Amino acid sequence: MKKSIGKVPGLAVILVGERRDSQTYVRNKIKACEEVGIKSIVTEFADGCTEDEVLNALSNYNQDSSINGILVQLPLPQHLDEGKILDAVSLEKDVDGFHPLNIGNLAMRGREPLFIPCTPKGCIELLIRSGVEIMGKNAVVIGRSNIVGLPTSLLLQRHHATVSIVHALTKNPEQITSEADIVIAAAGVANLVRGSWLKPGAVVLDVGTCPVDDPSCEYGYRLMGDVCYEEAMRLASVITPVPGGVGPMTVAMLLSNTLDSAKRAYGFT
Amino acid sequence: MKKSIGKVPGLAVILVGERRDSQTYVRNKIKACEEVGIKSIVTEFADGCTEDEVLNALSNYNQDSSINGILVQLPLPQHLDEGKILDAVSLEKDVDGFHPLNIGNLAMRGREPLFIPCTPKGCIELLIRSGVEIMGKNAVVIGRSNIVGLPTSLLLQRHHATVSIVHALTKNPEQITSEADIVIAAAGVANLVRGSWLKPGAVVLDVGTCPVDDPSCEYGYRLMGDVCYEEAMRLASVITPVPGGVGPMTVAMLLSNTLDSAKRAYGFT
């Protein structure tokens, strides 16, 4: 693309506050952009910044034709209106796919979202590349967040899985999960899913990431998944570790969405 | 409202083609409007009409301030682009709630749709009025249409049910359904759900409506549900018949959405 039309895709990241996990994610995304030749800019705000500051930065990126993707790293501090801020991202640059119009188009049959949210897209990509059939399979999604659980359940349905969504108020999560061919854990509760939750041969994708203090690690903490890996690996036919499983796929899909957006913007095929 | 501000809510219905079931639904909706004092207009098009004719009618209704709700009776004939036509309905008048932005807001936590689609809203209303607890209950939605199955599954999740969505490619629909506390059947397949599909005590809402020829009926046909009523009534703790079950609730919710829309438009509380 650079050779043909002299343009490279541009990604803008907005990071608010000092959550260690968010900082790690943003660092990984920027590094990945550098590796593949995507231009990236990070705008950082302190925890106590105002909504207007964030909205102004967004507005500038919306208008900047060298920026093809805009990513607001979530979660935002409580005092900011997440919905209002995400709605301000231009639909054409919403590479995270979190705009409600995009989620609506993801949910509805016969409609096409402009972008598929990165983590769900990464999960499906992992399944497909691992030769896991999705159509007709019983899939359980644990967790119903707007950024992972919900879009993952919608995307699995697009791939014709039979989907059940388990959450904190589910009475028998263990039983429901134990009937699944495909388990996608995105609850954010360390070691929630034990061996007894899994059917032998199940495919297990662990999207959970709980930061746990660990002085022996480079940044003073490490990420733990939702799945008790030691127990699950004895039962699962396919399983992803944390870290190193779904995370890198999420980053790869972000790059892919940003590239798609740039191609659309420049009419490059 | 008429007394206080001299205005009544207005509903416009667009009906394309000559499907008997669609004609019945539209007739019932208009009759219900008359009963409660909502002004209604129906624009009918022949089966072979063009997309532009429908879009023009929509555009006129979008601009007409005496119209607070616009309803395009589905399904549309194959040659019309349903997505394009539904997208043309003004968000503020989308009393059916089928616009993808509205569906996205229905799906996402922390967001509020302008309108909740009528049939799902009617189902929840029936459950609540029948004293059925939804939170934490296992609910199975059979069918994943944009107009019933999908929004019903999203709305049940908003009410904190644990939802599984069963569809034509599901391998073991009977087993999955037999574990549900609440079954909402919206597949459009007459008598699909047999007694063996139900857990004793389950709550069963039948949203299926298959037109079946019957010369003894007024219009030459009758509507059959998805549920084999005779078998299910022996097991279910609550069950809705077809016709006369969910249908009238759908109509009631349409009136309610139209009234809400008029209140919003006129700032009337």
XYZ file of C-alpha atoms in Angstrom:
538
model
C 0.000 0.000 0.000
C 2.842 2.355 0.875
C 4.556 1.403 -2.394
C 1.445 1.732 -4.555
C -0.226 4.851 -3.216
C 2.330 6.298 -0.784
C -0.004 5.975 2.187
C 0.176 3.937 5.372
C -2.759 3.176 7.682
C -2.914 5.335 10.806
C -4.198 4.284 14.236
C -4.916 6.701 17.080
C -5.193 5.392 20.630
C -6.704 7.270 23.541
C -5.613 6.110 26.958
C -7.106 7.608 30.103
C -5.694 6.971 33.547
C -3.042 4.611 34.811
C -4.508 1.124 34.884
C -1.596 -1.222 34.498
C -3.449 -3.702 32.328
C -4.647 -0.932 29.996
C -1.097 0.370 29.744
C 0.125 -3.114 28.819
C -2.548 -3.506 26.156
C -1.799 -0.123 24.608
C 1.944 -0.834 24.656
C 1.367 -4.142 22.858
C -0.859 -2.536 20.260
C 1.636 0.248 19.488
C 4.480 -2.242 19.235
C 2.452 -4.379 16.839
C 1.683 -1.327 14.690
C 5.395 -0.556 14.443
C 6.159 -4.106 13.395
C 3.721 -4.069 10.492
C 4.208 -0.486 9.347
C 1.024 1.119 10.673
C 1.515 4.662 11.899
C 0.294 5.046 15.476
C -0.297 7.921 17.859
C -1.216 7.674 21.534
C -2.933 10.485 23.380
C -2.743 9.985 27.130
C -4.931 11.695 29.687
C -4.620 11.723 33.454
C -7.243 9.914 35.515
C -8.915 13.200 36.413
C -9.287 14.587 32.893
C -12.599 15.999 31.704
C -14.978 14.477 29.195
C -14.476 17.483 26.933
C -10.744 16.892 26.744
C -11.335 13.348 25.525
C -14.097 14.420 23.129
C -11.858 17.135 21.670
C -9.071 14.668 21.010
C -11.591 12.333 19.382
C -12.966 15.113 17.226
C -9.478 15.946 15.966
C -8.802 12.329 15.088
C -12.196 12.047 13.389
C -11.208 14.903 11.101
C -7.611 13.810 10.530
C -7.530 11.993 7.182
C -4.234 10.286 8.046
C -5.999 8.436 10.886
C -8.027 5.406 9.774
C -8.708 3.830 13.128
C -9.495 5.302 16.540
C -9.385 3.219 19.657
C -10.464 4.333 23.115
C -8.850 1.949 25.573
C -11.493 0.651 27.985
C -12.463 0.726 30.772
C -12.588 4.483 31.249
C -12.575 6.055 34.715
C -16.021 6.093 36.311
C -16.571 9.852 35.960
C -16.458 9.685 32.162
C -19.545 8.707 30.154
C -18.270 5.718 28.213
C -21.322 5.585 25.945
C -21.053 9.242 25.009
C -17.348 8.931 24.265
C -17.655 5.756 22.179
C -20.546 7.280 20.234
C -18.274 10.174 19.283
C -15.891 7.906 17.370
C -16.566 8.240 13.656
C -18.291 5.072 12.419
C -15.764 4.742 9.587
C -12.867 4.754 12.098
C -14.489 2.623 14.813
C -11.934 -0.203 14.443
C -12.981 -1.613 17.824
C -16.523 -1.965 16.476
C -18.114 -0.782 19.731
C -20.548 1.765 18.278
C -24.151 0.619 18.893
C -24.956 0.896 15.192
C -22.099 -1.472 14.485
C -23.220 -3.855 17.240
C -26.769 -3.737 15.834
C -25.485 -4.666 12.402
C -23.407 -7.460 13.936
C -26.502 -8.803 15.690
C -28.920 -8.676 12.768
C -29.060 -11.286 10.048
C -28.639 -9.922 6.543
C -26.673 -6.924 7.802
C -22.930 -6.366 7.760
C -21.052 -4.453 10.455
C -18.303 -2.127 9.218
C -15.944 -3.671 11.776
C -16.106 -6.831 13.842
C -14.854 -6.189 17.407
C -11.259 -7.383 17.704
C -11.413 -9.931 20.516
C -14.465 -11.804 19.170
C -12.961 -11.712 15.685
C -9.713 -13.097 17.104
C -11.606 -15.906 18.855
C -13.358 -16.961 15.662
C -10.101 -16.747 13.736
C -8.453 -19.003 16.326
C -11.292 -21.510 16.063
C -11.211 -21.552 12.283
C -7.413 -21.822 12.096
C -7.509 -24.656 14.629
C -9.940 -26.532 12.419
C -12.794 -26.263 14.916
C -16.201 -26.426 13.271
C -18.550 -23.781 14.660
C -21.791 -24.342 12.762
C -24.329 -26.265 14.820
C -21.996 -26.591 17.789
C -23.107 -25.734 21.314
C -21.140 -22.719 22.437
C -21.194 -21.142 25.863
C -19.990 -17.586 26.357
C -19.220 -16.783 29.983
C -19.611 -13.072 30.601
C -21.738 -10.471 28.850
C -19.590 -7.351 28.653
C -20.186 -4.960 25.779
C -16.612 -5.392 24.610
C -16.180 -9.167 24.703
C -19.067 -11.332 25.894
C -21.864 -9.661 23.951
C -20.135 -9.301 20.559
C -18.638 -12.784 20.887
C -22.068 -14.305 21.431
C -23.420 -12.378 18.431
C -20.509 -13.383 16.202
C -20.805 -17.051 17.159
C -24.461 -16.847 16.163
C -23.458 -15.387 12.805
C -21.352 -18.530 12.409
C -24.446 -20.607 13.229
C -23.407 -21.913 16.636
C -26.095 -22.576 19.228
C -25.139 -20.022 21.835
C -25.860 -19.806 25.554
C -24.750 -16.776 27.524
C -23.769 -17.425 31.134
C -23.267 -14.546 33.574
C -22.993 -13.659 37.236
C -26.719 -14.251 37.871
C -26.824 -17.637 36.140
C -27.923 -20.281 38.624
C -26.135 -23.311 37.170
C -23.152 -22.024 35.170
C -21.172 -25.198 35.746
C -23.895 -27.443 34.325
C -24.585 -25.247 31.316
C -20.903 -24.906 30.512
C -20.322 -28.632 30.871
C -22.632 -29.255 27.910
C -20.706 -26.980 25.551
C -18.534 -28.008 22.635
C -16.959 -24.552 22.621
C -16.410 -22.486 25.780
C -15.374 -18.856 25.566
C -14.597 -17.498 29.021
C -14.733 -13.731 29.316
C -15.887 -13.110 32.859
C -12.742 -11.531 34.270
C -12.785 -13.818 37.319
C -9.502 -15.650 37.842
C -9.775 -19.444 37.783
C -13.581 -19.368 37.599
C -13.813 -22.250 35.149
C -12.621 -25.479 36.767
C -12.150 -28.876 35.219
C -15.609 -29.954 36.398
C -17.132 -27.240 34.194
C -15.842 -28.850 31.010
C -17.006 -31.643 28.790
C -14.093 -33.870 27.751
C -12.925 -32.737 24.320
C -14.342 -29.228 24.648
C -12.604 -26.342 22.925
C -11.731 -23.659 25.487
C -10.798 -20.075 24.686
C -9.790 -18.056 27.715
C -10.354 -14.339 27.239
C -10.184 -13.538 30.934
C -7.416 -11.207 32.066
C -7.205 -10.429 35.752
C -4.133 -8.462 36.777
C -2.588 -10.161 39.831
C 0.365 -8.711 41.766
C 3.596 -10.550 41.097
C 6.879 -8.786 41.940
C 8.835 -11.299 39.873
C 7.258 -9.977 36.665
C 8.605 -7.078 34.634
C 5.783 -4.681 35.441
C 5.050 -6.006 38.958
C 1.987 -8.016 38.011
C 0.833 -10.740 35.713
C -2.436 -11.527 33.976
C -4.498 -14.542 35.002
C -7.219 -16.107 32.906
C -10.769 -17.178 33.767
C -9.893 -20.816 33.275
C -7.957 -23.002 35.676
C -5.474 -24.016 33.009
C -3.943 -26.999 34.808
C -7.312 -28.675 35.288
C -8.744 -27.662 31.941
C -5.797 -28.810 29.849
C -6.471 -32.402 30.917
C -9.982 -32.251 29.444
C -9.967 -29.757 26.606
C -9.115 -30.771 23.067
C -7.948 -27.225 22.337
C -7.186 -24.565 24.940
C -5.612 -21.125 24.902
C -3.282 -19.946 27.669
C -3.263 -16.537 29.398
C -1.217 -14.618 28.494
C -0.312 -15.457 24.922
C -3.584 -16.979 23.749
C -6.387 -14.730 22.610
C -4.530 -11.479 23.427
C -2.166 -11.532 20.452
C -5.086 -12.422 18.170
C -6.965 -9.363 19.454
C -4.019 -7.194 18.534
C -3.720 -8.850 15.123
C -7.410 -8.203 14.424
C -6.998 -4.558 15.423
C -4.258 -4.252 12.810
C -6.448 -6.038 10.295
C -9.421 -3.726 11.010
C -7.188 -0.661 10.732
C -5.820 -1.861 7.411
C -9.348 -2.563 6.135
C -10.394 0.910 7.186
C -7.457 2.497 5.367
C -8.214 0.476 2.247
C -11.821 1.670 2.357
C -10.744 5.290 2.925
C -8.253 5.264 0.058
C -10.324 3.058 -2.244
C -7.405 0.623 -2.282
C -8.208 -3.007 -3.062
C -53.445 14.023 25.844
C -56.172 15.087 23.444
C -57.832 17.053 26.230
C -54.649 18.693 27.496
C -52.831 19.607 24.313
C -55.344 18.895 21.552
C -53.131 16.275 19.910
C -53.547 12.548 19.381
C -50.748 10.110 18.532
C -50.547 9.132 14.863
C -49.441 5.783 13.441
C -48.656 5.158 9.767
C -48.578 1.605 8.457
C -47.028 0.542 5.170
C -48.307 -2.736 3.778
C -46.810 -4.239 0.638
C -48.362 -7.175 -1.176
C -51.210 -9.489 -0.313
C -49.988 -11.900 2.338
C -53.026 -12.962 4.280
C -51.263 -13.043 7.624
C -49.823 -9.560 7.090
C -53.264 -8.286 6.176
C -54.678 -9.778 9.369
C -51.963 -8.187 11.494
C -52.446 -4.776 9.925
C -56.233 -5.023 10.312
C -55.823 -5.847 14.005
C -53.417 -2.983 14.565
C -55.678 -0.431 12.904
C -58.679 -1.667 14.841
C -56.732 -1.380 18.088
C -55.695 2.174 17.206
C -59.329 3.107 16.681
C -60.290 1.637 20.031
C -57.779 3.716 21.986
C -57.988 6.938 19.984
C -54.743 6.753 18.020
C -55.029 8.174 14.516
C -53.906 5.636 11.921
C -53.198 5.674 8.199
C -52.414 2.681 6.015
C -50.572 2.989 2.729
C -50.914 -0.140 0.648
C -48.684 -1.103 -2.247
C -49.118 -3.911 -4.740
C -46.680 -6.821 -4.656
C -44.832 -5.486 -7.677
C -44.245 -1.942 -6.401
C -40.798 -0.352 -6.584
C -38.454 0.400 -3.710
C -38.696 4.099 -4.520
C -42.448 4.107 -4.076
C -42.065 2.679 -0.580
C -39.156 4.996 0.257
C -41.160 8.011 -0.907
C -44.092 7.086 1.303
C -41.681 6.642 4.214
C -40.060 9.979 3.560
C -43.440 11.702 3.641
C -44.336 10.059 6.942
C -40.907 10.933 8.378
C -41.642 14.604 7.674
C -45.280 14.551 8.771
C -45.375 15.898 12.322
C -48.805 14.368 12.958
C -47.257 10.889 12.565
C -45.409 9.617 15.629
C -44.924 6.026 14.637
C -44.158 4.347 11.326
C -44.517 0.648 10.849
C -43.464 -1.308 7.783
C -45.315 -4.617 7.922
C -42.825 -7.461 7.416
C -41.947 -9.570 5.575
C -41.587 -7.509 2.424
C -41.619 -9.118 -1.025
C -38.207 -10.526 -2.008
C -37.402 -7.845 -4.602
C -37.415 -5.076 -1.995
C -34.327 -4.405 0.151
C -35.735 -4.800 3.644
C -32.632 -3.375 5.321
C -32.622 -0.267 3.166
C -36.316 0.340 3.766
C -36.168 -0.169 7.534
C -33.104 2.100 7.758
C -35.151 4.853 6.110
C -37.626 4.975 9.010
C -36.805 7.952 11.206
C -35.266 6.704 14.472
C -37.731 8.800 16.483
C -40.685 7.108 14.733
C -39.311 3.559 14.627
C -42.028 2.171 16.918
C -41.181 -1.360 15.813
C -37.616 -0.824 17.076
C -36.061 -2.624 14.103
C -33.424 -0.034 13.191
C -29.924 -1.497 13.773
C -28.976 1.426 16.018
C -31.966 0.619 18.177
C -31.098 -3.094 18.211
C -27.495 -2.204 19.157
C -28.742 -0.117 22.057
C -31.047 -2.948 23.099
C -28.112 -5.366 23.076
C -25.602 -3.237 24.967
C -25.552 -2.879 28.724
C -25.773 0.670 29.971
C -27.576 1.813 26.824
C -31.266 2.469 26.296
C -33.088 1.797 23.035
C -35.645 4.430 22.006
C -38.174 1.651 21.424
C -38.291 -1.985 22.471
C -39.598 -4.168 19.625
C -43.268 -4.925 20.220
C -43.381 -8.724 20.302
C -40.426 -9.128 22.696
C -41.816 -6.328 24.852
C -45.182 -8.096 24.873
C -43.538 -11.372 25.912
C -41.765 -9.766 28.848
C -44.941 -7.955 29.848
C -46.823 -11.274 29.802
C -44.153 -12.902 31.970
C -44.123 -10.066 34.463
C -47.918 -9.833 34.666
C -48.094 -13.607 35.158
C -45.716 -13.325 38.105
C -42.928 -15.224 36.353
C -39.496 -14.307 37.657
C -37.019 -13.808 34.823
C -33.767 -12.951 36.590
C -31.410 -15.930 36.752
C -33.870 -18.217 34.985
C -32.806 -20.407 32.078
C -34.608 -19.156 28.998
C -34.544 -20.724 25.560
C -35.533 -18.708 22.519
C -36.358 -20.871 19.520
C -35.719 -18.942 16.327
C -33.379 -16.072 15.562
C -35.300 -13.745 13.270
C -34.464 -10.054 13.363
C -38.015 -9.218 14.338
C -38.712 -11.709 17.130
C -36.005 -14.220 18.065
C -33.046 -11.849 18.169
C -34.643 -8.941 20.062
C -36.383 -11.352 22.432
C -33.077 -12.985 23.340
C -31.506 -9.552 23.885
C -34.408 -8.333 25.998
C -34.391 -11.466 28.162
C -30.698 -10.818 28.779
C -31.492 -7.266 29.835
C -33.798 -8.864 32.403
C -30.886 -11.052 33.536
C -32.106 -14.408 32.269
C -29.545 -16.974 31.141
C -30.416 -17.218 27.475
C -29.800 -19.939 24.913
C -30.762 -19.378 21.293
C -31.900 -22.461 19.396
C -32.272 -22.391 15.611
C -32.603 -24.558 12.532
C -28.946 -25.667 12.682
C -29.022 -26.587 16.373
C -28.172 -30.261 16.779
C -30.115 -31.024 19.963
C -32.933 -28.454 20.213
C -35.144 -30.826 22.174
C -32.539 -31.418 24.880
C -31.605 -27.749 25.217
C -35.229 -26.674 25.373
C -36.070 -29.335 27.936
C -33.725 -27.652 30.416
C -35.416 -24.266 30.179
C -37.568 -22.578 32.802
C -38.910 -20.213 30.134
C -39.411 -21.210 26.498
C -40.196 -18.620 23.857
C -40.979 -20.291 20.561
C -40.601 -18.071 17.511
C -39.514 -20.422 14.760
C -42.577 -20.234 12.542
C -42.796 -24.031 12.282
C -46.209 -25.390 13.222
C -46.192 -27.851 16.129
C -42.378 -27.921 16.314
C -42.274 -27.966 20.100
C -43.717 -31.207 21.446
C -44.378 -32.224 25.028
C -41.036 -34.059 25.169
C -39.255 -30.732 24.620
C -40.561 -29.271 27.873
C -39.523 -29.482 31.463
C -42.553 -29.942 33.735
C -43.517 -26.544 35.091
C -41.882 -24.607 32.277
C -43.372 -21.309 31.153
C -44.146 -21.436 27.434
C -44.819 -18.439 25.220
C -45.767 -19.330 21.680
C -44.938 -16.587 19.204
C -45.178 -18.838 16.154
C -47.816 -17.997 13.594
C -48.113 -20.256 10.579
C -51.066 -19.540 8.344
C -52.828 -22.830 7.590
C -55.732 -23.143 5.132
C -59.056 -23.615 6.868
C -62.244 -22.894 4.871
C -64.292 -22.832 8.064
C -62.525 -19.645 9.208
C -63.641 -16.134 8.301
C -60.683 -15.393 6.025
C -60.149 -18.960 4.768
C -57.189 -19.757 7.006
C -56.141 -19.878 10.601
C -52.872 -19.289 12.437
C -51.054 -22.175 14.108
C -48.361 -21.801 16.746
C -44.912 -23.406 17.086
C -46.022 -25.344 20.132
C -48.173 -28.462 20.147
C -50.630 -26.939 22.587
C -52.428 -30.134 23.600
C -49.180 -31.810 24.672
C -47.581 -28.723 26.156
C -50.538 -27.695 28.302
C -50.144 -30.887 30.314
C -46.583 -29.913 31.293
C -46.348 -26.149 31.258
C -47.148 -24.049 34.308
C -48.062 -21.129 32.070
C -48.710 -21.317 28.330
C -50.051 -18.928 25.720
C -52.379 -20.094 22.945
C -52.231 -19.178 19.238
C -54.110 -17.112 18.314
C -54.958 -14.890 21.269
C -51.755 -15.225 23.270
C -48.775 -13.083 22.393
C -50.445 -11.466 19.345
C -52.724 -9.085 21.256
C -49.792 -8.143 23.513
C -47.762 -7.240 20.433
C -50.534 -4.939 19.300
C -50.831 -3.425 22.768
C -47.078 -2.717 22.843
C -47.275 -1.069 19.440
C -49.905 1.291 20.826
C -47.757 1.884 23.882
C -44.660 2.647 21.768
C -46.682 5.002 19.564
C -48.025 6.810 22.601
C -44.501 7.082 24.075
C -43.260 8.484 20.801
C -46.021 11.085 20.687
C -45.301 12.089 24.280
C -41.633 12.548 23.410
C -42.484 14.533 20.289
C -44.874 16.856 22.111
C -42.893 17.002 25.357
C -45.978 15.649 27.113
C -45.412 13.800 30.394
